[in-house]
Coordinates of C-alpha atoms in Angstrom, one line a residue:
X13 CA 82.1 48.1 -76.5
X14 CA 85.0 46.1 -75.2
X15 CA 86.6 42.7 -75.6
X16 CA 88.4 42.5 -72.3
X17 CA 90.3 39.2 -72.2
X18 CA 88.5 37.8 -75.3
X19 CA 90.7 35.6 -77.5
X20 CA 90.6 36.8 -81.1
X21 CA 92.1 35.5 -84.3
X22 CA 92.3 37.7 -87.3
X23 CA 93.5 36.2 -90.6
X24 CA 95.2 38.3 -93.2
X25 CA 96.0 40.7 -90.4
X26 CA 99.5 41.9 -91.4
X27 CA 98.1 44.8 -93.5
X28 CA 95.0 46.6 -94.6
X29 CA 91.6 45.8 -93.1
X30 CA 92.8 42.9 -91.0
X31 CA 95.6 45.0 -89.4
X32 CA 93.2 47.7 -88.4
X33 CA 90.7 45.2 -86.9
X34 CA 93.5 43.5 -84.9
X35 CA 94.6 46.9 -83.6
X36 CA 91.1 47.9 -82.7
X37 CA 90.5 44.6 -80.9
X38 CA 93.7 45.1 -79.0
X39 CA 92.7 48.6 -77.9
X40 CA 89.4 47.1 -76.7
X41 CA 91.2 44.7 -74.3
X42 CA 91.4 41.5 -76.4
X43 CA 94.2 39.1 -76.8
X44 CA 94.9 39.1 -80.5
X45 CA 96.5 36.6 -82.8
X46 CA 97.8 38.0 -86.0
X47 CA 97.5 35.3 -88.6
X48 CA 99.2 35.8 -92.0
X49 CA 101.3 34.2 -94.7
X50 CA 104.0 36.8 -93.9
X51 CA 105.1 36.0 -90.4
X52 CA 107.5 38.9 -90.0
X53 CA 104.8 41.4 -91.1
X54 CA 102.4 39.7 -88.7
X55 CA 104.9 40.0 -85.9
X56 CA 105.2 43.7 -86.6
X57 CA 101.5 44.1 -86.0
X58 CA 101.6 42.0 -82.9
X59 CA 104.4 44.2 -81.6
X60 CA 102.2 47.3 -82.2
X61 CA 99.5 45.7 -80.2
X62 CA 101.9 44.8 -77.4
X63 CA 103.3 48.3 -77.4
X64 CA 99.8 49.5 -76.7
X65 CA 99.5 47.3 -73.7
X66 CA 97.7 44.3 -75.2
X67 CA 98.6 40.6 -75.4
X68 CA 99.3 39.6 -78.9
X69 CA 101.0 36.9 -80.9
X70 CA 101.8 36.2 -84.6
X71 CA 101.1 32.9 -86.3
X72 CA 101.9 31.9 -89.8
X73 CA 98.8 30.7 -91.7
X74 CA 98.0 29.8 -95.3
X75 CA 94.2 29.7 -95.0
X76 CA 93.9 27.3 -98.0
X77 CA 96.0 24.7 -96.1
X78 CA 94.0 22.6 -93.7
X79 CA 97.1 21.5 -91.8
X80 CA 98.4 25.1 -91.4
X81 CA 95.0 26.4 -90.3
X82 CA 94.5 23.7 -87.7
X83 CA 98.1 24.0 -86.4
X84 CA 97.9 27.8 -86.1
X85 CA 94.5 27.9 -84.4
X86 CA 95.4 25.1 -82.0
X87 CA 98.6 27.0 -81.1
X88 CA 96.6 30.1 -80.2
X89 CA 94.0 28.1 -78.3
X90 CA 96.6 26.2 -76.3
X91 CA 98.5 29.4 -75.5
X92 CA 95.5 31.4 -74.2
X93 CA 92.8 28.8 -73.4
X94 CA 90.5 28.9 -76.4
X95 CA 89.0 31.1 -79.1
X96 CA 86.2 33.6 -78.7
X97 CA 86.3 35.6 -82.0
X98 CA 87.4 34.5 -85.5
X99 CA 87.7 37.1 -88.2
X100 CA 88.2 35.4 -91.6
X101 CA 89.6 38.3 -93.5
X102 CA 92.5 36.9 -95.7
X103 CA 91.9 37.5 -99.3
X104 CA 93.4 38.4 -102.7
X105 CA 92.1 39.8 -106.0
X106 CA 92.6 38.5 -109.5
X107 CA 90.7 40.0 -112.4
X108 CA 90.0 38.6 -115.8
X109 CA 87.1 38.5 -118.2
X110 CA 85.3 35.1 -117.8
X111 CA 86.3 33.9 -121.3
X112 CA 90.0 34.4 -120.3
X113 CA 89.9 33.5 -116.6
X114 CA 92.5 30.8 -116.0
X115 CA 91.0 27.9 -114.1
X116 CA 94.0 27.6 -111.8
X117 CA 93.4 31.2 -110.7
X118 CA 89.7 30.6 -110.3
X119 CA 90.5 27.8 -107.9
X120 CA 93.1 29.8 -106.1
X121 CA 90.6 32.6 -105.5
X122 CA 87.9 30.2 -104.1
X123 CA 90.5 28.4 -102.0
X124 CA 91.6 31.5 -100.2
X125 CA 88.3 33.3 -99.8
X126 CA 85.8 30.4 -99.4
X127 CA 87.8 27.4 -98.4
X128 CA 89.8 29.6 -96.0
X129 CA 86.6 30.7 -94.3
X130 CA 85.4 27.1 -93.9
X131 CA 88.7 25.8 -92.7
X132 CA 89.2 28.5 -90.1
X133 CA 85.7 28.1 -88.9
X134 CA 86.0 24.4 -88.6
X135 CA 89.3 24.6 -86.7
X136 CA 88.0 27.3 -84.3
X137 CA 84.7 25.5 -83.6
X138 CA 85.7 23.1 -80.9
X139 CA 87.7 25.8 -79.1
X140 CA 84.6 28.1 -79.2
X141 CA 82.4 25.3 -77.8
X142 CA 84.7 25.0 -74.8
X143 CA 84.4 28.7 -74.2
X144 CA 80.6 28.5 -74.3
X145 CA 80.2 30.4 -77.6
X146 CA 81.9 32.9 -79.8
X147 CA 81.6 35.2 -82.8
X148 CA 82.6 34.3 -86.4
X149 CA 83.0 37.2 -88.7
X150 CA 83.6 36.8 -92.5
X151 CA 85.0 39.5 -94.6
X152 CA 82.6 39.7 -97.5
X153 CA 82.2 42.6 -99.8
X154 CA 79.5 44.6 -101.6
X155 CA 80.3 41.9 -104.1
X156 CA 78.6 39.5 -101.8
X157 CA 75.4 41.1 -103.1
X158 CA 76.4 42.8 -106.3
X159 CA 78.5 42.0 -109.4
X160 CA 81.2 43.8 -111.3
X161 CA 83.0 43.1 -114.6
X162 CA 86.1 41.0 -114.5
X163 CA 85.5 39.6 -111.0
X164 CA 83.7 36.3 -111.5
X165 CA 85.7 34.3 -109.0
X166 CA 85.7 37.0 -106.4
X167 CA 81.9 37.6 -106.7
X168 CA 81.2 33.9 -106.5
X169 CA 83.4 33.5 -103.4
X170 CA 81.9 36.5 -101.6
X171 CA 78.4 35.4 -102.3
X172 CA 79.3 32.0 -100.9
X173 CA 80.3 33.6 -97.6
X174 CA 76.8 34.7 -96.9
X175 CA 75.5 31.2 -97.4
X176 CA 78.2 29.8 -95.1
X177 CA 77.5 32.4 -92.4
X178 CA 73.8 31.4 -92.4
X179 CA 74.6 27.8 -91.9
X180 CA 77.2 28.5 -89.2
X181 CA 74.6 30.7 -87.5
X182 CA 72.0 27.9 -87.6
X183 CA 74.4 25.2 -86.3
X184 CA 76.1 27.5 -83.9
X185 CA 73.1 29.2 -82.3
X186 CA 72.3 26.5 -79.7
X187 CA 76.0 26.7 -78.6
X188 CA 76.2 30.5 -78.4
X189 CA 78.2 30.8 -81.7
X190 CA 77.2 33.7 -83.9
X191 CA 78.2 34.3 -87.5
X192 CA 77.9 37.4 -89.6
X193 CA 79.4 38.9 -92.7
X194 CA 80.9 42.4 -93.2
X195 CA 80.4 43.7 -96.7
X196 CA 82.6 46.7 -97.4
X197 CA 82.6 48.8 -100.5
X198 CA 85.9 49.8 -102.0
X199 CA 88.5 50.3 -99.3
X200 CA 91.7 52.1 -100.3
X201 CA 94.1 49.3 -99.4
X202 CA 97.0 47.8 -101.4
X203 CA 94.6 45.2 -102.8
X204 CA 92.3 47.9 -104.3
X205 CA 95.3 50.1 -105.4
X206 CA 96.5 47.1 -107.4
X207 CA 93.1 46.8 -109.2
X208 CA 93.0 50.3 -110.5
X209 CA 95.6 50.0 -113.2
X210 CA 94.5 46.4 -114.0
X211 CA 90.9 47.5 -114.5
X212 CA 91.9 50.6 -116.5
X213 CA 93.9 48.3 -118.9
X214 CA 91.1 45.7 -119.1
X215 CA 88.3 48.2 -119.7
X216 CA 90.3 50.6 -121.8
X217 CA 89.7 53.7 -119.6
X218 CA 91.9 55.9 -117.4
X219 CA 92.7 55.1 -113.8
X220 CA 90.8 58.2 -112.8
X221 CA 87.7 56.9 -114.6
X222 CA 88.1 53.5 -112.8
X223 CA 88.0 55.3 -109.5
X224 CA 85.2 57.7 -110.3
X225 CA 83.0 55.8 -112.7
X226 CA 83.5 52.2 -111.6
X227 CA 84.6 52.0 -108.0
X228 CA 82.8 55.0 -106.5
X229 CA 80.0 55.6 -109.0
X230 CA 77.2 54.2 -106.9
X231 CA 78.2 55.7 -103.6
X232 CA 76.2 58.6 -102.2
X233 CA 79.3 60.9 -101.7
X234 CA 82.1 59.6 -104.0
X235 CA 84.1 58.4 -101.0
X236 CA 86.1 55.3 -100.4
X237 CA 85.1 53.2 -97.3
X238 CA 88.0 53.3 -94.8
X239 CA 89.6 50.6 -92.7
X240 CA 88.4 52.5 -89.7
X241 CA 84.8 52.1 -90.9
X242 CA 85.2 48.4 -91.3
X243 CA 87.0 48.0 -87.9
X244 CA 84.1 49.8 -86.2
X245 CA 81.7 47.2 -87.5
X246 CA 84.0 44.3 -86.7
X247 CA 84.2 45.5 -83.1
X248 CA 80.4 45.8 -82.8
X249 CA 79.9 42.3 -84.2
X250 CA 82.6 40.7 -82.0
X251 CA 81.3 42.3 -78.8
X252 CA 77.5 41.8 -79.4
X253 CA 76.1 39.9 -76.5
X254 CA 73.4 37.6 -77.9
X255 CA 72.1 35.6 -80.8
X256 CA 69.9 38.5 -81.7
X257 CA 72.5 39.5 -84.3
X258 CA 73.5 36.4 -86.2
X259 CA 73.3 35.2 -89.8
X260 CA 73.4 38.7 -91.1
X261 CA 75.4 40.7 -93.6
X262 CA 76.3 44.3 -92.8
X263 CA 77.0 46.5 -95.7
X264 CA 79.6 49.3 -95.2
X265 CA 79.8 51.1 -98.5
X266 CA 78.8 54.7 -98.5
X267 CA 75.5 53.7 -99.8
X268 CA 76.8 51.8 -102.8
X269 CA 74.6 48.9 -102.0
X270 CA 71.4 49.4 -100.0
X271 CA 69.1 46.7 -98.6

């Protein structure tokens, strides 16, 4: 699988899953735009891509801002001639019981995960049309299909991405635009590390119990999913050659969720 000369935008790509996807795309021959709130960190990832022989650029993007999203995606498209692949990966985590979930934080979660996916898709759409098609990849979660305590906003947003991808697949199909969702299990990133003490406190259990009996309890081998696992799937979805694979959700979770 290769992405030679494909123009790819990965949001939330300064760290974690997004960073690994960006690096994997660069190694596959793509031109990669690293989009993130933290421009200096995004530039560091772009520099890694360039050091490996790829073309890369960093753009600042708050995915909940329509103006920033459009400006950043237009900047990439004008620099390189369009957009072929969009990975909507930017996300955060905030956990509270429903009865105590601040409405402002609920709105923030949906704005970043769900509004961000919509806004980036809408902004990339005309540039994909000009290129004769493209691939839109949303970073969902096992929580796109399952539910966990304390994660009402996250679960709601991740479920919503599956619905959005199906509509994008329907509307994009005649134009060669595909849309799919990657649904990882728990990946040991800073985002997940932050949750461990938070959930331990909220559930009144030890951090070790959070890992063993909450996060990894339903896996087949008690292992975390890795950023490499997710990047492998992101490369496959980006490089797939036809509409045969569109409107789908691919679970990468060590068997936590089976379909």
